[in-house]
C-alpha positions as a Python dict, from the first residue, in 0.01 Angstrom:
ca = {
    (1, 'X'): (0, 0, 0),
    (2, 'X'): (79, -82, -333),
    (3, 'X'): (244, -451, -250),
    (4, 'X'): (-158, -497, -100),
    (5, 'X'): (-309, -385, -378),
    (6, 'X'): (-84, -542, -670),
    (7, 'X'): (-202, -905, -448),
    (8, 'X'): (-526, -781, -415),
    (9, 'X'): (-572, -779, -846),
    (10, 'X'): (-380, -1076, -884),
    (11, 'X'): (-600, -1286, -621),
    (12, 'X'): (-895, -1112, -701),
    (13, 'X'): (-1032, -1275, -1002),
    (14, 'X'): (-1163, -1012, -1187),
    (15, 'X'): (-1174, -1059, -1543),
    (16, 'X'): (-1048, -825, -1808),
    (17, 'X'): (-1004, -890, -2186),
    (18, 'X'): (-620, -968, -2177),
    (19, 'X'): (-713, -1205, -1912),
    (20, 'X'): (-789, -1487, -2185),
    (21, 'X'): (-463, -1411, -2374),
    (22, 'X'): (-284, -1593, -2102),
    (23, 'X'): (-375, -1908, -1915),
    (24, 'X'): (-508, -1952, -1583),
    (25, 'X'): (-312, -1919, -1237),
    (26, 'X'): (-230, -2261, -1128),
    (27, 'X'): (-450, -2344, -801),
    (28, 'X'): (-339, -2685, -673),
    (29, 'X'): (-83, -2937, -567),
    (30, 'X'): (-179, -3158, -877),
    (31, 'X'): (-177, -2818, -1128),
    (32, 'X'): (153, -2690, -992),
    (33, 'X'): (316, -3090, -1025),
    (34, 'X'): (199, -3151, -1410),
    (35, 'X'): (359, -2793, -1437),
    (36, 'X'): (688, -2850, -1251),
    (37, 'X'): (735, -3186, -1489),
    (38, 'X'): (662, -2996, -1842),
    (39, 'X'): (906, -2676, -1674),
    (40, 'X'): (1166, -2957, -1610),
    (41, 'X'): (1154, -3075, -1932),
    (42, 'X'): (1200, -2741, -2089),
    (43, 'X'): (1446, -2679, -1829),
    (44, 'X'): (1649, -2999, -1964),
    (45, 'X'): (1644, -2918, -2342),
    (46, 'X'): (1726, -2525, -2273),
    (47, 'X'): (2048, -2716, -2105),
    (48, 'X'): (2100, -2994, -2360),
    (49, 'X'): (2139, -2709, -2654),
    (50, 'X'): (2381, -2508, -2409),
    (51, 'X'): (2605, -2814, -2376),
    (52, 'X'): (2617, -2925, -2735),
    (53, 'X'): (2664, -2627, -2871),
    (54, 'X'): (2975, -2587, -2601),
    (55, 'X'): (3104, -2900, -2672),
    (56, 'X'): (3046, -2945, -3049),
    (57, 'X'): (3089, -2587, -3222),
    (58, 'X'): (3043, -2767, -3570),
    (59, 'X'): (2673, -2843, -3432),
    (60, 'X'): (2626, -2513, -3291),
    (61, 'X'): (2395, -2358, -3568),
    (62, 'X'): (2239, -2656, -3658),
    (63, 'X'): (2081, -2661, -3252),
    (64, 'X'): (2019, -2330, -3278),
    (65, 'X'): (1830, -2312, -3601),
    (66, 'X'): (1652, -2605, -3430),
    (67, 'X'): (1589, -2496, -3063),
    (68, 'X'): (1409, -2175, -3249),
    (69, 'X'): (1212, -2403, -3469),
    (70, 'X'): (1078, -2612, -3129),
    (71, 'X'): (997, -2263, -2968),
    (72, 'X'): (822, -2108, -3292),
    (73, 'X'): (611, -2421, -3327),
    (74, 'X'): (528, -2472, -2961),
    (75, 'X'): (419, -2146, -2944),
    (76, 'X'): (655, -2024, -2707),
    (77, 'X'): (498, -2280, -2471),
    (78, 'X'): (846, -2316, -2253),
    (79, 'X'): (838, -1951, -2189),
    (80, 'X'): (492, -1919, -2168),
    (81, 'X'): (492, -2159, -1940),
    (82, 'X'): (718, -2003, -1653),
    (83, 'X'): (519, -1700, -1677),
    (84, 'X'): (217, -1862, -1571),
    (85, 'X'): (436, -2065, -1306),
    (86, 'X'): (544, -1701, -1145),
    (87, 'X'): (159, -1561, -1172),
    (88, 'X'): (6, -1837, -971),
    (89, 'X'): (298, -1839, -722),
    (90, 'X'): (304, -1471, -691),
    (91, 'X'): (-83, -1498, -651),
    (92, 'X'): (-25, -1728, -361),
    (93, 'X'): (257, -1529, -148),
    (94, 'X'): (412, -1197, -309),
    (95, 'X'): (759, -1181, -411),
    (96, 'X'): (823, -1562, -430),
    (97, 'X'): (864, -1646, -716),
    (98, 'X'): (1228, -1609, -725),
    (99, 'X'): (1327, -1818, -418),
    (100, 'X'): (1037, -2100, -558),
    (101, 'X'): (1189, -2078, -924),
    (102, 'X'): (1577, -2145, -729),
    (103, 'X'): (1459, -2408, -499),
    (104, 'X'): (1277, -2607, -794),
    (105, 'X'): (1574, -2583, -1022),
    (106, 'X'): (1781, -2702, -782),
    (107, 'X'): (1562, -3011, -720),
    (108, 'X'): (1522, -3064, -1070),
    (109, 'X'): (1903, -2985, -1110),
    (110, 'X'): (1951, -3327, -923),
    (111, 'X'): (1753, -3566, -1180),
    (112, 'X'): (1843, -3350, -1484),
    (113, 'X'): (2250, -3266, -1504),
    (114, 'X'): (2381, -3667, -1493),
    (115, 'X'): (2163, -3737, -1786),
    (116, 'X'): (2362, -3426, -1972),
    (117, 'X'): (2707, -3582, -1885),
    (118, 'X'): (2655, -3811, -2206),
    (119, 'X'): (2621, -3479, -2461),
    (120, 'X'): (3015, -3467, -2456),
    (121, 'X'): (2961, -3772, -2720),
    (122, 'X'): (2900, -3571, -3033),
    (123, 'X'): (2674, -3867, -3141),
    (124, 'X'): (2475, -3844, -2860),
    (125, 'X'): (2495, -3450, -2892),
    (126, 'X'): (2357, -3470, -3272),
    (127, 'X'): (2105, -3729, -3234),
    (128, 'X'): (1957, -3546, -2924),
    (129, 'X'): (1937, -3185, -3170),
    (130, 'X'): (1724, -3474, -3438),
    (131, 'X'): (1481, -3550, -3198),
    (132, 'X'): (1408, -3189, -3113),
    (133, 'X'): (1337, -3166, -3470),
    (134, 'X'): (1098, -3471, -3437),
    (135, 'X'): (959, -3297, -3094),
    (136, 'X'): (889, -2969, -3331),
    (137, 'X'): (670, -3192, -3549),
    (138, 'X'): (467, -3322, -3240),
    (139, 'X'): (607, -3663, -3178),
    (140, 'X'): (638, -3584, -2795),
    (141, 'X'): (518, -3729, -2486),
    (142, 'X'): (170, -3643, -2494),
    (143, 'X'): (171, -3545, -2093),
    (144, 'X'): (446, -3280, -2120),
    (145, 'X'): (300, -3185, -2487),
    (146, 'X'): (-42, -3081, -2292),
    (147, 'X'): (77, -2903, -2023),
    (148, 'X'): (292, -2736, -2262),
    (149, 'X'): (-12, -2653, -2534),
    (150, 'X'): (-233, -2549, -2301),
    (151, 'X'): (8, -2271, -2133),
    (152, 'X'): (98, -2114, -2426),
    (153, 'X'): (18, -1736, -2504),
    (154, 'X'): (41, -1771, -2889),
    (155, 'X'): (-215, -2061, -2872),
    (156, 'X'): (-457, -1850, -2660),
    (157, 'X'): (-422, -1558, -2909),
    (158, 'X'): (-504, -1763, -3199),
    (159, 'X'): (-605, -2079, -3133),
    (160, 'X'): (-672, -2274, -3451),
    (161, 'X'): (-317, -2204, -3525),
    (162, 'X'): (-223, -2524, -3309),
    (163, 'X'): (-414, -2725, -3544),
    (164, 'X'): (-321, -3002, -3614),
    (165, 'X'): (27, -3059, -3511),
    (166, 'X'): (-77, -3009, -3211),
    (167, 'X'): (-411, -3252, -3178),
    (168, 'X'): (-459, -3621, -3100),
    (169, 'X'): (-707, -3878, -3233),
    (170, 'X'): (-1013, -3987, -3031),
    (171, 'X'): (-1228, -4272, -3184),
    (172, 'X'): (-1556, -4378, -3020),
    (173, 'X'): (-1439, -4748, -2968),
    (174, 'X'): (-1300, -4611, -2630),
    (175, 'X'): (-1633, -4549, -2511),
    (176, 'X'): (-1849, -4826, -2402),
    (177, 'X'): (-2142, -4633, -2455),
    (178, 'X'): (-2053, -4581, -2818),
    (179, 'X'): (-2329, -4888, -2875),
    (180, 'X'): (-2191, -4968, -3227),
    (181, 'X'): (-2126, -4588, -3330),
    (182, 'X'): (-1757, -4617, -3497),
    (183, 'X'): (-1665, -4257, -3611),
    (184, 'X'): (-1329, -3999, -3523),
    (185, 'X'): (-1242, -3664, -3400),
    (186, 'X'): (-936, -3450, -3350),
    (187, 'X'): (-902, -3323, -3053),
    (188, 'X'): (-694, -3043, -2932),
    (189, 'X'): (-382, -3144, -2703),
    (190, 'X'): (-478, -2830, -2503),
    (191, 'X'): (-827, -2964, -2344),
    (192, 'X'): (-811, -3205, -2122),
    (193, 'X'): (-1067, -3479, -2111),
    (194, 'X'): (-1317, -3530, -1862),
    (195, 'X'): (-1612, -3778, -1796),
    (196, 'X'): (-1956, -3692, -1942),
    (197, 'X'): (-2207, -3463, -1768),
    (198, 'X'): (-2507, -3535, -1986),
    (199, 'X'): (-2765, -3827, -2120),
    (200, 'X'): (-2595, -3997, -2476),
    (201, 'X'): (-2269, -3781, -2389),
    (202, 'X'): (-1990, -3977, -2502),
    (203, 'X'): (-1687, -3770, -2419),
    (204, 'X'): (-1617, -3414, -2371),
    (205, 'X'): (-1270, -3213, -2329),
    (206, 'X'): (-1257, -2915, -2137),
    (207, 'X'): (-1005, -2602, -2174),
    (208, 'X'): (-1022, -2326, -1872),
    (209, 'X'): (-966, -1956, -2019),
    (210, 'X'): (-954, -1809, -1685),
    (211, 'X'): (-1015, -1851, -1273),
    (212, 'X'): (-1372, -1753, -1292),
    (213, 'X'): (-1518, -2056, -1484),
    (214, 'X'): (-1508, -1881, -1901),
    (215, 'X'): (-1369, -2186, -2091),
    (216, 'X'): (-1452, -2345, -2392),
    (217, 'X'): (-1571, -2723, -2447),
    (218, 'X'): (-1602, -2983, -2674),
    (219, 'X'): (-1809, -3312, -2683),
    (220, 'X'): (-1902, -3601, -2895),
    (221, 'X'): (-2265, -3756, -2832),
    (222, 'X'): (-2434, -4042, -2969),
    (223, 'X'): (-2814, -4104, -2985),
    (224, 'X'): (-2949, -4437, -3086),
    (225, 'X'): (-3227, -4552, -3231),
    (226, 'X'): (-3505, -4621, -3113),
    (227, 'X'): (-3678, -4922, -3141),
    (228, 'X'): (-3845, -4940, -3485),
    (229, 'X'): (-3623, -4660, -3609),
    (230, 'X'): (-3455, -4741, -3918),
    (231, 'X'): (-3192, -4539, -4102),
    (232, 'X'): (-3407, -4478, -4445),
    (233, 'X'): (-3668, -4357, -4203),
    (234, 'X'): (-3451, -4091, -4020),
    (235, 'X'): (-3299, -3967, -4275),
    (236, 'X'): (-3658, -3854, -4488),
    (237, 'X'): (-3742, -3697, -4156),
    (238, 'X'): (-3380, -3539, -4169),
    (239, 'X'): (-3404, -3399, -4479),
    (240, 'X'): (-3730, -3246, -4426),
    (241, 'X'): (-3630, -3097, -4100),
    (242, 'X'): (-3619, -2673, -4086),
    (243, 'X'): (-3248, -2558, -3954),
    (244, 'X'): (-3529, -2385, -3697),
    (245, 'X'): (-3614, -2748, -3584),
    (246, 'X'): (-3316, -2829, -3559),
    (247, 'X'): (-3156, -2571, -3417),
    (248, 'X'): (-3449, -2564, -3129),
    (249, 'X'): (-3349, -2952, -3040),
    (250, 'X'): (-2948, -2860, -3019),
    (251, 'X'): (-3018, -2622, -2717),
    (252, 'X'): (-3268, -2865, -2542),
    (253, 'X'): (-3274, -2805, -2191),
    (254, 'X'): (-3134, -2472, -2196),
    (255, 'X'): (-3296, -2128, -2175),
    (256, 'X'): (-3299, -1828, -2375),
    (257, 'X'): (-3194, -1967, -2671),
    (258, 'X'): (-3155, -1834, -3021),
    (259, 'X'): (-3034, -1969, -3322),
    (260, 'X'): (-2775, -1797, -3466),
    (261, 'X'): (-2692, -1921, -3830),
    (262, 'X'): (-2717, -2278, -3979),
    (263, 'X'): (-2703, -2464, -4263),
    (264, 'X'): (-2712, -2838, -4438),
    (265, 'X'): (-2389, -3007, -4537),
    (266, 'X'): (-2292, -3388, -4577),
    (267, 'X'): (-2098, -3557, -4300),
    (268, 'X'): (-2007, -3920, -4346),
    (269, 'X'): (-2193, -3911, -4695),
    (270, 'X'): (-2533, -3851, -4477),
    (271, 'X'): (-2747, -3546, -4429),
    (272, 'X'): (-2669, -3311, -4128),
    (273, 'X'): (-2647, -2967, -4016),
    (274, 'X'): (-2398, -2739, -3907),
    (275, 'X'): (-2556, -2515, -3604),
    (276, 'X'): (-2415, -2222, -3440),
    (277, 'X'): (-2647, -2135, -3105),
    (278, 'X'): (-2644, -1877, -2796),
    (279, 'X'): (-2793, -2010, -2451),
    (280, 'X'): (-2803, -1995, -2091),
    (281, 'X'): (-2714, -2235, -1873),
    (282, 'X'): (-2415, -2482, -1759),
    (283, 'X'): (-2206, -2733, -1941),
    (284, 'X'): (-1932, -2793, -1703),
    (285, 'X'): (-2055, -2633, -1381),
    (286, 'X'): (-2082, -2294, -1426),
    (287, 'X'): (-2364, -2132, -1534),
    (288, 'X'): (-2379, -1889, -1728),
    (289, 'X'): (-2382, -1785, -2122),
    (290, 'X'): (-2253, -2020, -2392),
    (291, 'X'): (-2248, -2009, -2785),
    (292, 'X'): (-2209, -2312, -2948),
    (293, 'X'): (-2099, -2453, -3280),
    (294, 'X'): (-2300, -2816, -3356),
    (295, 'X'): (-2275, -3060, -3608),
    (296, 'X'): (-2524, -3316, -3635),
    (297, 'X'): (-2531, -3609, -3875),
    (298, 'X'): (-2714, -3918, -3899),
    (299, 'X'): (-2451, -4250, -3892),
    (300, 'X'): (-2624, -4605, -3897),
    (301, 'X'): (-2668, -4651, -3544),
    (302, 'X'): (-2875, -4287, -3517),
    (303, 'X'): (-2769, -3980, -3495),
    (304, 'X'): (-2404, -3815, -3400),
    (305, 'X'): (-2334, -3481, -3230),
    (306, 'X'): (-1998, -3287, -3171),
    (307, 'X'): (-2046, -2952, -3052),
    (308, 'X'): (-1797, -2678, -2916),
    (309, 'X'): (-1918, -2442, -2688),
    (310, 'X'): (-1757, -2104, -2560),
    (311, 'X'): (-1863, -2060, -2182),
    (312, 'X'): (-1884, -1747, -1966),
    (313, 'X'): (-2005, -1659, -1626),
    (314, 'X'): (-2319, -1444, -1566),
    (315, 'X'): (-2087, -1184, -1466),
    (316, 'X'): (-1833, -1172, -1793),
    (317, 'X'): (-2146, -1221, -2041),
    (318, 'X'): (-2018, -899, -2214),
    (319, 'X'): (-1684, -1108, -2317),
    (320, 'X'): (-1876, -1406, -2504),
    (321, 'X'): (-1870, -1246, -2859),
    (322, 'X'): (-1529, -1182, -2850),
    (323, 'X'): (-1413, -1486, -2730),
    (324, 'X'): (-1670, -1696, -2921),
    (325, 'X'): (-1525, -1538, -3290),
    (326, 'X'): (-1162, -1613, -3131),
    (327, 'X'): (-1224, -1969, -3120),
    (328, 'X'): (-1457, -2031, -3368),
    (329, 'X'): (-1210, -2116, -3637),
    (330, 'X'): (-1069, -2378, -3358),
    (331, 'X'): (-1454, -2521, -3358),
    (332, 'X'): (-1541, -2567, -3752),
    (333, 'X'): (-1206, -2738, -3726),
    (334, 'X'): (-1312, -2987, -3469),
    (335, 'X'): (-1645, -3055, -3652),
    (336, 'X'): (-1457, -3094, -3944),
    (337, 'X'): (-1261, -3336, -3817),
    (338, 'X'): (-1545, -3605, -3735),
    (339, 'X'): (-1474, -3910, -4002),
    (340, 'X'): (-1588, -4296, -4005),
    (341, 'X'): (-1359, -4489, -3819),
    (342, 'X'): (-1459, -4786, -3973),
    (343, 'X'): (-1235, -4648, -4295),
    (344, 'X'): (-847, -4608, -4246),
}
């Protein structure tokens, strides 16, 4: 009775709050192989230190002063990261996780231990505990860096704290919608990027908080100018504009929406406004409740937008405050961010 129910609650879905402080169960083949390649990687460095430290005692506190410094920085993303590994395979069958976590370090036992055998060179043994160091400071594949980012438990808990080791540059040049607009965010390593769901969407980056569709996004948009538009023009009509207006036109499309707080500020040495919102609706599929944290500015090919929004479902509305003043921070850090790319 209690094996059924313990499978029940993990299968269930049911959100609580400590369900955002962890990441979501893993639910397919393509999940569980981005997984199994960051967990072999972790598994590989655990085993690198182990060896060096055996074979070189001389560079034994110097990897282990290290090794902490990767975890610390990473947010415990290695261990983090085989906890969420045993949720989502416990989720699928009860009780195996320990014959899954054997069998897959066995397999990766096979690609992994004859590229130790060179660690026995203490050259090879102290440059390998140097580029740990560099791994610490971000320079790290950005594949295994993601997978490892996004699955960690410190990074859920406080989010901005991964900022900005822990973020990668995205300019609009790698758009071909961008239609002349040259400017450049930070984005998390955490969210993974996804195609645009919306007119003059550029790019947006998605990060799941749980099974039941509560994540938060983030998005860069770009609207043009129309013909006969000119710059001087927009921006008098800009600066005469009431944060109400404004605030109105962020939320277009979506329904019962309220404006929150905003205020003017200069981005790009132009006129724009910092918004934060509350709606209903959906903005990657889900609908539901969002709040939102805009920044609109006015560039020479129209107008800019980058906006974070904090989704829940219908059913978890009750969470959104909470979960909205978690990642805020995280937000007016990615609005922040936007900068001409034209400039070094």
């Amino acid at each position: 009775m209690k094996r059924g129910f313990a499978l029940f609650m993990l299968v269930s879905g049911a959100a609580s709050a400590d369900t955002y402080d962890v990441p979501p169960r893993l639910t397919n083949g393509e999940q569980f192989n981005e997984a199994g390649a960051a967990f072999g990687f972790c598994l590989a460095q655990q085993r690198s230190f182990e060896l060096a430290r055996q074979h070189h005692p001389d560079l034994a506190r110097t990897a282990s002063l290290v090794e902490q410094q990767f975890n610390s920085r990473t947010g415990d993303a290695c261990g983090s990261l085989e906890r969420q590994m045993q949720r989502s395979v416990e989720a699928i069958e009860f009780g195996k996780w320990p014959s899954f976590r054997t069998s897959l370090v066995e397999r990766l036992a096979l690609v992994i231990v004859p590229q130790l055998e060179v660690l026995g060179d203490r050259s090879i043994a102290a440059q390998f505990v140097e580029d740990v160091r560099s791994r610490s400071e971000g320079e790290i594949d950005v594949a295994i860096a993601s997978q490892l980012i996004r699955a960690s438990e410190k990074f859920r808990k406080s989010p901005e704290s991964q900022w900005p080791r822990w973020t990668r540059t995205w300019e609009t040049a790698a758009s071909p919608e961008a239609k002349g607009l040259t400017v450049r965010v930070r984005v998390p390593l955490s969210f993974v990027e996804a195609d645009p769901n919306a007119t003059h969407m550029l790019r947006k980056w998605t990060l799941p908080l749980a099974n039941d569709g509560t994540y938060v996004m983030l998005n860069v948009s770009h609207f043009p100018f129309l013909a006969g538009e000119s710059l001087p023009q927009a921006m008098a009509e800009f600066e005469s504009t009431s944060p109400e207006q404004m605030g109105a036109y962020s939320v277009e499309g979506l329904t019962n929406a309220r404006l929150l707080k905003s205020r003017a500020v200069t981005a790009l040495r132009r006129p724009a406004f910092v918004l934060e919102s509350e709606a209903e609706g959906s903005a990657v599929g889900y609908e539901g409740r969002m709040r939102m944290h805009m920044l609109m500015a006015l560039v020479p090919t129209g107008s800019v937008s980058i906006g974070c929004i904090v989704g829940v479902p219908k059913t978890n509305s009750a969470h959104l405050a909470a979960l909205a003043d978690r990642y805020a921070p995280l937000c007016l850090l990615f609005l922040s961010s936007l900068t001409d790319a034209s400039k070094p």
